[in-house]
Tab-separated table of C-alpha atoms and ligand atoms in Angstrom:
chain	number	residue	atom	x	y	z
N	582	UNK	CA	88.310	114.200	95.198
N	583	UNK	CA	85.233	112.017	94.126
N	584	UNK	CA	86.612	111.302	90.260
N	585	UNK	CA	87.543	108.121	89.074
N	586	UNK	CA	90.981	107.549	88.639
N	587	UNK	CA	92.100	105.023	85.312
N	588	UNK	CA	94.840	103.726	86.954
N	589	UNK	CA	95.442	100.349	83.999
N	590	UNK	CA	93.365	100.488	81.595
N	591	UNK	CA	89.981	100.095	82.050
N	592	UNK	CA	90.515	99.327	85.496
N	593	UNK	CA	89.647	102.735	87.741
N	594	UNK	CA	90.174	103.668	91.154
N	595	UNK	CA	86.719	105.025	92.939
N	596	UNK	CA	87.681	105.784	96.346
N	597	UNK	CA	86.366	108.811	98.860
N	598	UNK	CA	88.206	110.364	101.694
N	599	UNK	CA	87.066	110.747	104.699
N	600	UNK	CA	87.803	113.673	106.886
N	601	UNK	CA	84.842	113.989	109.445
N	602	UNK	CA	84.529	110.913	111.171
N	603	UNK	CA	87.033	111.194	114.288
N	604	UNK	CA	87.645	107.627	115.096
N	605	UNK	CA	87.968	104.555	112.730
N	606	UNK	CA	85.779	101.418	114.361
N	607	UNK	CA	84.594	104.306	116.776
N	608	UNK	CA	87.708	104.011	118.821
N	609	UNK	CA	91.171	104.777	116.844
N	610	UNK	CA	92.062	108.477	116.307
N	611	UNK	CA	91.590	109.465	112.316
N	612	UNK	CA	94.041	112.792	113.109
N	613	UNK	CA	94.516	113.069	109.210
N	614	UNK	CA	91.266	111.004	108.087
N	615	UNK	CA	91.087	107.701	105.899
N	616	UNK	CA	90.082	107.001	102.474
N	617	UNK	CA	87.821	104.157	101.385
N	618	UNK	CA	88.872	102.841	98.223
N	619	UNK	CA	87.000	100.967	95.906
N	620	UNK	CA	88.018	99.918	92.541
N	621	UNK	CA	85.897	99.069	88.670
N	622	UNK	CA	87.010	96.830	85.722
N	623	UNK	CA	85.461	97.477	82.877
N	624	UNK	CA	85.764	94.496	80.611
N	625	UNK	CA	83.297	92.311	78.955
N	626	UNK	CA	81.857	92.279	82.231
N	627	UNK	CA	81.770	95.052	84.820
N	628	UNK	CA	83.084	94.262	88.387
N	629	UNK	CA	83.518	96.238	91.283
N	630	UNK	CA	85.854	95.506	93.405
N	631	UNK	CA	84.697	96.453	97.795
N	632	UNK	CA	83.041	99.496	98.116
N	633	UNK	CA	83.072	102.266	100.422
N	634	UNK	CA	81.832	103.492	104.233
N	635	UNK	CA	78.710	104.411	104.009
N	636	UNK	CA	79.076	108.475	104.711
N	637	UNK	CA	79.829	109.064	101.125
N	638	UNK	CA	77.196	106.966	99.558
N	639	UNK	CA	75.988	109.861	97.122
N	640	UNK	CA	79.673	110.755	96.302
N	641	UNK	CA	81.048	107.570	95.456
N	642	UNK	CA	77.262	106.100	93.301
N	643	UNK	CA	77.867	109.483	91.390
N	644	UNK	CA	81.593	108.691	90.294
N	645	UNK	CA	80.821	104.808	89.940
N	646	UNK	CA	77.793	105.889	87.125
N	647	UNK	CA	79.787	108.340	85.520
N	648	UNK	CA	82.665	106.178	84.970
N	649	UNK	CA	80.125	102.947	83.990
N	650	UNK	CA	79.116	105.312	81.112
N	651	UNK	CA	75.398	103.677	81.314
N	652	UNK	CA	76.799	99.712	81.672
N	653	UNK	CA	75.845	98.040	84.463
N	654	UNK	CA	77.760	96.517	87.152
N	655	UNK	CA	78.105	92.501	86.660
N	656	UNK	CA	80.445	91.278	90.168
N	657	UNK	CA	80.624	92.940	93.194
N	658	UNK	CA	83.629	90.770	94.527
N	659	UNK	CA	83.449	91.099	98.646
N	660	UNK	CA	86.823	90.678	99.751
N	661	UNK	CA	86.052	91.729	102.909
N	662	UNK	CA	82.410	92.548	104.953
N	663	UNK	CA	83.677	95.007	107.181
N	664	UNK	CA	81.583	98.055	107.149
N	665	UNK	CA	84.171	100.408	106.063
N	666	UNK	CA	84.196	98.387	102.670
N	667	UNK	CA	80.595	96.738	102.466
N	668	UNK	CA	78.879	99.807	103.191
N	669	UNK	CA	77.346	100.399	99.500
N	670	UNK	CA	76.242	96.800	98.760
N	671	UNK	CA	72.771	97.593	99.500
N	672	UNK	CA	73.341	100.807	97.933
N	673	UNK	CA	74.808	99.296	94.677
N	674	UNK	CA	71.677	96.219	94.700
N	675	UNK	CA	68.884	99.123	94.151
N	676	UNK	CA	71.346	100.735	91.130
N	677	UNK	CA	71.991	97.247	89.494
N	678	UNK	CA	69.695	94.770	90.925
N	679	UNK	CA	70.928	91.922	88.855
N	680	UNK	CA	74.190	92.551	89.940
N	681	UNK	CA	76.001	89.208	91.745
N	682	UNK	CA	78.315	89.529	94.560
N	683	UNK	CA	80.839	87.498	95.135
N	684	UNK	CA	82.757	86.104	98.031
N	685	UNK	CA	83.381	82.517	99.942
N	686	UNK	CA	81.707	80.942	102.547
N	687	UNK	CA	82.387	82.823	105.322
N	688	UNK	CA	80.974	86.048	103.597
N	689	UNK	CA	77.839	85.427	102.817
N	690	UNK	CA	76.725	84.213	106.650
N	691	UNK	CA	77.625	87.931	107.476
N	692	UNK	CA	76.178	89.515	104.233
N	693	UNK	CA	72.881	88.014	105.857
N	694	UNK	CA	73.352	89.334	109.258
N	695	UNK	CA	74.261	93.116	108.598
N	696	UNK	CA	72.181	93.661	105.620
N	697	UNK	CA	70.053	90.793	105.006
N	698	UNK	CA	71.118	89.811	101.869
N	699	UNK	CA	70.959	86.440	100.445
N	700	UNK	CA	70.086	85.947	96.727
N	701	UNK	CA	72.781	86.751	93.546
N	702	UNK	CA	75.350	85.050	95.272
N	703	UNK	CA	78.689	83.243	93.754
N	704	UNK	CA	80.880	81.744	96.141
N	705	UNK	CA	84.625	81.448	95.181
N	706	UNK	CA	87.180	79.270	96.824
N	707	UNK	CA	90.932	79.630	97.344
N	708	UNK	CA	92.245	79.481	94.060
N	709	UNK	CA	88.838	79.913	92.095
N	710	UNK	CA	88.748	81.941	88.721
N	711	UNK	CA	86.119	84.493	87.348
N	712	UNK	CA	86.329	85.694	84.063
N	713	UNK	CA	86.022	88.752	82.926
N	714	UNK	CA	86.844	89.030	79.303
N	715	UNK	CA	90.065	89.782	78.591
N	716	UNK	CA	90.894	89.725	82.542
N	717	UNK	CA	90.526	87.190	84.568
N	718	UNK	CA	90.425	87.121	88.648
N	719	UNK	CA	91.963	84.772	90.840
N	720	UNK	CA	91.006	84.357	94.587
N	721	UNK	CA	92.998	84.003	97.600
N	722	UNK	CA	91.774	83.361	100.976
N	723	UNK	CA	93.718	85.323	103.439
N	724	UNK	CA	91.696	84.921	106.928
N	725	UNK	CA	92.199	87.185	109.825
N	726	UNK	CA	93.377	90.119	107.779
N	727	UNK	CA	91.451	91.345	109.040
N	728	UNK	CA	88.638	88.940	109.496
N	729	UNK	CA	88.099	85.481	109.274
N	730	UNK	CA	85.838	86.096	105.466
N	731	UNK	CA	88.698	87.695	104.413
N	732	UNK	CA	90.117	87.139	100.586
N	733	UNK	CA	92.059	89.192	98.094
N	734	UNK	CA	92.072	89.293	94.380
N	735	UNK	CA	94.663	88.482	91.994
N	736	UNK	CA	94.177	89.977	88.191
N	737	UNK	CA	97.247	88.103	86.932
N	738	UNK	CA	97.068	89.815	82.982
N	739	UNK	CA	97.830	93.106	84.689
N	740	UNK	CA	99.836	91.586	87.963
N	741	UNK	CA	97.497	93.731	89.801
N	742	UNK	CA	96.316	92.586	93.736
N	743	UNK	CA	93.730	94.022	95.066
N	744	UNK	CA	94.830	93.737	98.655
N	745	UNK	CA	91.881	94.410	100.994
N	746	UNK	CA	92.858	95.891	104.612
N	747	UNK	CA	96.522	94.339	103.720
N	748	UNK	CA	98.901	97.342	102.998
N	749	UNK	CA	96.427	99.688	103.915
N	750	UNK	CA	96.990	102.944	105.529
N	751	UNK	CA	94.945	105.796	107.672
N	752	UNK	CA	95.383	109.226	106.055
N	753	UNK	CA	93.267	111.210	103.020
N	754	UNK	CA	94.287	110.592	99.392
N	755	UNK	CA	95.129	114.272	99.464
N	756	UNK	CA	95.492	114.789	95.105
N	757	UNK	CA	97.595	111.832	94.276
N	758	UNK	CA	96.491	107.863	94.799
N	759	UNK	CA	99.981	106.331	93.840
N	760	UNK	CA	102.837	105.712	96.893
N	761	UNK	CA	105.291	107.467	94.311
N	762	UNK	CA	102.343	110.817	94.320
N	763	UNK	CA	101.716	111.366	97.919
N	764	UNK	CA	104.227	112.419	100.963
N	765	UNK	CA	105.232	109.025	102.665
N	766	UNK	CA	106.781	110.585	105.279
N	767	UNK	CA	103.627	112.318	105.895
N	768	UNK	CA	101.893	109.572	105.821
N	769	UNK	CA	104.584	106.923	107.626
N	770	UNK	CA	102.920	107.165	111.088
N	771	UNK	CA	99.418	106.416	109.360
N	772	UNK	CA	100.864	103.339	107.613
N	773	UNK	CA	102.565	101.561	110.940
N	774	UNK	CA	99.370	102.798	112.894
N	775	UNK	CA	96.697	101.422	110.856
N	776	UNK	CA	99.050	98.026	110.376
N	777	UNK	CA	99.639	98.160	114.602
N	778	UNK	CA	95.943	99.290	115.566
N	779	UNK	CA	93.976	97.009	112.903
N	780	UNK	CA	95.721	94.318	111.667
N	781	UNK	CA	98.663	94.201	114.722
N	782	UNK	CA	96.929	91.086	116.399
N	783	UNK	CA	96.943	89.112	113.425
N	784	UNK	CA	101.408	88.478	113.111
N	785	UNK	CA	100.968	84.841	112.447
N	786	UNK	CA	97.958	85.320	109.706
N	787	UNK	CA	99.936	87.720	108.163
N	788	UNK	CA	102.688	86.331	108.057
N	789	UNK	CA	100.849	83.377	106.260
N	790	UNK	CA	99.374	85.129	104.109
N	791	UNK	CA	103.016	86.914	102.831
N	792	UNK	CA	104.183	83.059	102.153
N	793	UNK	CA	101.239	82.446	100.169
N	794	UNK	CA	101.306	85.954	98.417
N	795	UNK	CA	104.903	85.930	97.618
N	796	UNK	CA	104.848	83.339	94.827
N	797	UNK	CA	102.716	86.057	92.978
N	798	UNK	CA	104.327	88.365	90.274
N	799	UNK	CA	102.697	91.997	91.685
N	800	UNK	CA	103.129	95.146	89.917
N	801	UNK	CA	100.457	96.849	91.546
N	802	UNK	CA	98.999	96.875	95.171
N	803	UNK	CA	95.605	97.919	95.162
N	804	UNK	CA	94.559	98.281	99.088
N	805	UNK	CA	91.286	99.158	100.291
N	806	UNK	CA	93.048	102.281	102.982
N	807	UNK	CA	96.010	104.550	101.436
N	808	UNK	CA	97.982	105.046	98.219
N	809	UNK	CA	98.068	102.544	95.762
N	810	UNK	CA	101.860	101.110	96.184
N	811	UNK	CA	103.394	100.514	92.733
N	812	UNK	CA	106.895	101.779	93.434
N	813	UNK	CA	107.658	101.070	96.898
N	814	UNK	CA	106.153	97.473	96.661
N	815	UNK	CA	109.157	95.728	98.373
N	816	UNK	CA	109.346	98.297	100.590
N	817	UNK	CA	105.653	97.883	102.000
N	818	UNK	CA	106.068	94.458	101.683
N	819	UNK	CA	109.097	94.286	104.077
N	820	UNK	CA	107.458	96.725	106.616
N	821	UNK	CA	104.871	93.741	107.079
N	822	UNK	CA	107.232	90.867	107.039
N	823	UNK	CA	109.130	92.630	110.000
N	824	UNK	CA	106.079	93.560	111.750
N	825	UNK	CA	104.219	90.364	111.819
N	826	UNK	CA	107.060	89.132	113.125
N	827	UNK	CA	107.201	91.195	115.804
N	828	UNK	CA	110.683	92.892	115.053
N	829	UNK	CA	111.485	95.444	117.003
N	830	UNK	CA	114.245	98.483	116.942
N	831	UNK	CA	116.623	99.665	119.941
N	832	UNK	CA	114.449	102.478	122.033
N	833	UNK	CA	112.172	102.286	125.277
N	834	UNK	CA	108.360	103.480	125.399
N	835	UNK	CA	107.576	104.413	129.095
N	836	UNK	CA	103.599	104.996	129.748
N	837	UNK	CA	102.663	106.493	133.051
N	838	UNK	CA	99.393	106.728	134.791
N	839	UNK	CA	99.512	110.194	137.531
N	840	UNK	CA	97.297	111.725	139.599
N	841	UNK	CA	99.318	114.538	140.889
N	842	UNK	CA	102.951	114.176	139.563
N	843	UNK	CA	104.607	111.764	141.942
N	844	UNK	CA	104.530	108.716	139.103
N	845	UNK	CA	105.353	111.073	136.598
N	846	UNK	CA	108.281	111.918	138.229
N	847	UNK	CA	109.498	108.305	137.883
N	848	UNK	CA	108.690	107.875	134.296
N	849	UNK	CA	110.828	111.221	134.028
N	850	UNK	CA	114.179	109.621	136.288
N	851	UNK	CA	113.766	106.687	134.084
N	852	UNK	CA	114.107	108.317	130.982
N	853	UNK	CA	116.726	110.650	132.038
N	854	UNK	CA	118.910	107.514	133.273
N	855	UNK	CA	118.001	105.529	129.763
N	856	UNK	CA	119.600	108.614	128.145
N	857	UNK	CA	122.464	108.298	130.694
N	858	UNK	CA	122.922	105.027	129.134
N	859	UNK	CA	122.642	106.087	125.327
N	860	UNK	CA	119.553	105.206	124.610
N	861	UNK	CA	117.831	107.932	122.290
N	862	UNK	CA	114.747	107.123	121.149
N	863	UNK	CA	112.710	107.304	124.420
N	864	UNK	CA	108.854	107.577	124.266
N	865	UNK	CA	107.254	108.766	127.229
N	866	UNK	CA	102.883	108.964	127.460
N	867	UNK	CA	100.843	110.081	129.816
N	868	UNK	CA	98.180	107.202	129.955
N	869	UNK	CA	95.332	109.984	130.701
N	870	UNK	CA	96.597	112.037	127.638
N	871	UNK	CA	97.926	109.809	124.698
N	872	UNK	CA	95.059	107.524	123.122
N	873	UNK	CA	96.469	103.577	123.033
N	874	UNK	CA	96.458	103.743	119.043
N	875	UNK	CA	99.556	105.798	119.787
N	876	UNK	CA	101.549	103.946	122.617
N	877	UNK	CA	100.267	100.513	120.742
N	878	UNK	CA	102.074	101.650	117.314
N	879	UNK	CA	105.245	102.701	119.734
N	880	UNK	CA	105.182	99.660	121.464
N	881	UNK	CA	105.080	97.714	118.073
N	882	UNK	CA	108.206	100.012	117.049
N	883	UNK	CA	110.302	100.150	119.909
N	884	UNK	CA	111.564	96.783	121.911
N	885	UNK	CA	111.385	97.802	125.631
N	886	UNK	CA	108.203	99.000	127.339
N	887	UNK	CA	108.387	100.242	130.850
N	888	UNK	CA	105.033	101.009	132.594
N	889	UNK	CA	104.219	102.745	135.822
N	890	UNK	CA	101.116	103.549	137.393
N	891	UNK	CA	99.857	104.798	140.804
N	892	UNK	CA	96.867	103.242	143.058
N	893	UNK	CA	93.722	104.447	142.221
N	894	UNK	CA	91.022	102.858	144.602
N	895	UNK	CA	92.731	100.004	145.701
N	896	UNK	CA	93.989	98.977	141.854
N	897	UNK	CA	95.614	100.265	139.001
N	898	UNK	CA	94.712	103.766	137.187
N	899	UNK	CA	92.123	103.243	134.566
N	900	UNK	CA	93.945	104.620	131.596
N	901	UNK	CA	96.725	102.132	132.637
N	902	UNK	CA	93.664	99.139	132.781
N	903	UNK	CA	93.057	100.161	129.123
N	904	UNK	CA	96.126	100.253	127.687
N	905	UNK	CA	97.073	96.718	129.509
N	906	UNK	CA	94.247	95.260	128.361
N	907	UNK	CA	94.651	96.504	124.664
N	908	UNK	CA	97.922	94.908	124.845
N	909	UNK	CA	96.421	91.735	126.156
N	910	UNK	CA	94.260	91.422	123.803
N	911	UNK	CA	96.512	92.185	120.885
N	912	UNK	CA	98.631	89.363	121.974
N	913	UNK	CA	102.064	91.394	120.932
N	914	UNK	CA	105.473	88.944	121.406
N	915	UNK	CA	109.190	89.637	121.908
N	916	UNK	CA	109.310	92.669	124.597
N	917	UNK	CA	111.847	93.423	127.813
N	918	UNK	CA	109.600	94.832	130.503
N	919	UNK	CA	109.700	96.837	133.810
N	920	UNK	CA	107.100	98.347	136.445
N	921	UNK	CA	107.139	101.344	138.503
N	922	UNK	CA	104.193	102.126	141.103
N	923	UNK	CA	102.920	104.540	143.341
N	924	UNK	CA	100.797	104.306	146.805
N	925	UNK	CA	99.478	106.841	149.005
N	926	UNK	CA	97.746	104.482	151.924
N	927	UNK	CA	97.793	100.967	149.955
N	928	UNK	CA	99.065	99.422	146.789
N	929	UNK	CA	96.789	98.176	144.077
N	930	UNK	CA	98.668	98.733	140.826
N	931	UNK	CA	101.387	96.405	141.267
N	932	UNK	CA	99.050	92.734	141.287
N	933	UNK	CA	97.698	93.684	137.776
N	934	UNK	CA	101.012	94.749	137.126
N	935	UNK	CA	102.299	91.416	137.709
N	936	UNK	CA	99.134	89.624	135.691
N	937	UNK	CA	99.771	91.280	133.168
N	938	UNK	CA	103.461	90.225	133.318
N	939	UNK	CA	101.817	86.532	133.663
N	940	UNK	CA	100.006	87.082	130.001
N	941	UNK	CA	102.481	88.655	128.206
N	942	UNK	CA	105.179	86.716	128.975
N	943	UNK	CA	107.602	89.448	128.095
N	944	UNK	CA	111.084	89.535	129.709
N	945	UNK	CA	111.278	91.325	133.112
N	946	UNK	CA	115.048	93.457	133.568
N	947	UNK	CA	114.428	94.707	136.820
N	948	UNK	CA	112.969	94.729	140.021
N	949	UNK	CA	109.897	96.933	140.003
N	950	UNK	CA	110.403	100.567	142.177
N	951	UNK	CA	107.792	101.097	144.274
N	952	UNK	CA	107.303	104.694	145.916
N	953	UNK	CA	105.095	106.305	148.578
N	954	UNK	CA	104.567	109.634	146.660
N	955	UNK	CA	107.127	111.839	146.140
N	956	UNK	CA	109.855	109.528	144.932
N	957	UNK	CA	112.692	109.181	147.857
N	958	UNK	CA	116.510	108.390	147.584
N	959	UNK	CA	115.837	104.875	147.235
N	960	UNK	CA	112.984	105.172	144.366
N	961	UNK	CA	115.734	107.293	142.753
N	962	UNK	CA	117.843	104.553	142.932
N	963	UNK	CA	114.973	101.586	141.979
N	964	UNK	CA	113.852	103.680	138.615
N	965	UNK	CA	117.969	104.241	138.118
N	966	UNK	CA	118.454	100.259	138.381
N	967	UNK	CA	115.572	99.589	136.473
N	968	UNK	CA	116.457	102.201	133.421
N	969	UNK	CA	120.748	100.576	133.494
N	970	UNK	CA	119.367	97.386	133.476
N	971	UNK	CA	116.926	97.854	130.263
N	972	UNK	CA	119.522	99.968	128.311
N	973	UNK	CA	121.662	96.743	129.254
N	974	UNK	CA	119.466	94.437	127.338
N	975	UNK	CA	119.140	96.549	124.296
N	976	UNK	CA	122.775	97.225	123.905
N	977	UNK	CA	123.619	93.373	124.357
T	1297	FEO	FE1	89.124	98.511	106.364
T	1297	FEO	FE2	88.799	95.664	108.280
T	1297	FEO	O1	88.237	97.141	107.285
């Protein structure tokens, strides 16, 4: 689907899909691709607004000319460098060389360093206006969403915000653009994975920026990933407000790290004795199987976490290091947590266990179980304890 899309009028949606590249940032799974949206007014002035990755460079210059008619384009506005979005300025500089892009301070530093670009620049501030014609933009700095350049722009005639990463989504634009066109419940994993994987670590930003957003009239969400929402708008909204803060729902995600069974047989006790307890929505991973996007985005969902590895050369598996360090680095609040490990000769699993503990600062229920391989009576009895004592905390 490379046409333009008139989605107000004169204002025209320009996106591609992308269904070949396998991981987003070279590192999240794109199971049911992404689209790259980009967006043209087509006033008195012409401004695009972002662009596209660079993959479908031919694709998306063809549907931008065809839809400019022969006019030029005026503004790039830059609401964001990352290369998913600024992947045609170079591109759209040799079409329109008189073109001027716009952003703030923190964009143009970076416009230098990946594409050495430096000249036709206007740089806006919080608050600044451009006019247009008969539309006008307004500029809001919203940093860390997703990085610290980041802005989003306000067209108030039309109450139209073009968004950025904000409200984004993984998944193709498979025929329609609009929330109220496409199958949300296809899509609802995409939408809580691509806020979890990309924009997860950023609560307290986003949670800024939905203050400083709120006092806008919005009609239309224009976001750089996924449909366009303009009938599920409080709907999207309040998915974010309870994410950024961290809220979390009743259910346990247990990720295991096995060599030969004997851990996974714990993770298995556990859940079975959760279920004992009435807990139903139980996620169990296999560490070496399940990529992190997809334990992250349960994690993010679900308010207990239990995590169990064996010894692997004196420390903890390696899938296990990955995942722990993802979560680390994410920085994600408000969990209860519990341990299970394995040893065949000598422990190793349970010190980074307990650093990560340290970092986290999540609330332990339990005594970790510790077994020697197969689990025994007594690690029957240690993953029972631990599994009471976390459907415990969720009930209370
Ligand atoms: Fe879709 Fe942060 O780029």
């Amino acid at each position: 689907m490379n046409q333009a899309i008139e989605i107000k009028k004169n204002i025209f949606w320009i996106g591609v899909n992308d269904r070949r590249t396998h991981l987003f940032e070279n590192y999240w799974p794109l199971p049911k691709g992404v689209a790259y949206n980009s967006y043209v007014i087509i006033d008195e002035k012409v401004a695009v607004i972002d662009t596209i990755e660079r993959s479908r460079m031919d694709d998306y210059i063809e549907s931008l000319e065809a839809t400019l008619n022969g006019r030029k384009v005026d503004y790039l506005i830059i609401n964001h460098m990352e290369p998913d979005h600024s992947g045609a300025i170079k591109a759209l500089l040799c079409h329109y060389p008189d073109l001027t892009l716009v952003g703030n301070s923190k964009t143009f530093p970076m416009l230098e360093n990946f594409y050495g670009v430096h000249t036709n620049l206007l740089e806006v501030k919080e608050g600044s206006c451009l006019n247009l014609g008969e539309q006008q933009l307004n500029f809001y700095m919203v940093p860390m969403l997703h990085w610290p350049e980041t802005m989003v722009t306000y067209l108030p005639k039309e109450q139209l915000l073009f968004s950025g990463d904000v409200f984004g989504a993984f998944g193709t634009l498979d025929g329609g653009i609009f929330d109220d066109q496409v199958d949300l419940e296809y899509l609802e994993e995409e939408i809580s994975r691509y806020y979890s994987n990309i924009v997860g670590k950023y609560g307290m930003p986003a949670q800024t920026a939905l203050k400083k957003l709120g006092g806008l009239a919005i009609r239309m969400i224009c976001a750089t990933h996924g449909p366009i929402w303009r009938s599920h708008i409080p709907e999207i909204i309040a998915k974010y407000d309870k994410w950024s803060k961290y809220e979390t729902e009743e259910g346990v995600v247990i990720a295991f790290s096995s060599m030969y069974g004997h851990t996974e047989k714990m993770a298995d006790l556990i859940g079975r004795f959760l279920a004992e307890k009435g807990i139903k929505k139980i996620r169990i991973h296999d560490t070496s199987k399940t990529h992190p996007s997809y334990m992250i985005n349960d994690i993010f969902r679900y308010k207990g976490v239990i995590l169990g590895s064996c010894s692997y050369n004196g420390g903890i598996f390696p899938t296990m290091e990955t995942l722990l360090s993802e979560l680390e680095n994410m920085g994600i609040k408000n969990h209860y947590l519990a341990f299970f490990t394995n040893k065949t000769w000598a422990g190793g699993a349970l010190p980074r266990f307990t650093q990560f503990a340290d970092k986290m600062k999540w609330e332990i229920v339990a005594p970790h179980a510790d077994a020697s391989g197969s689990p025994k009576s007594q690690d029957v009895e240690d993953c029972r304890n631990i599994a009471y004592a976390m459907a415990e905390k969720l009930k209370a």
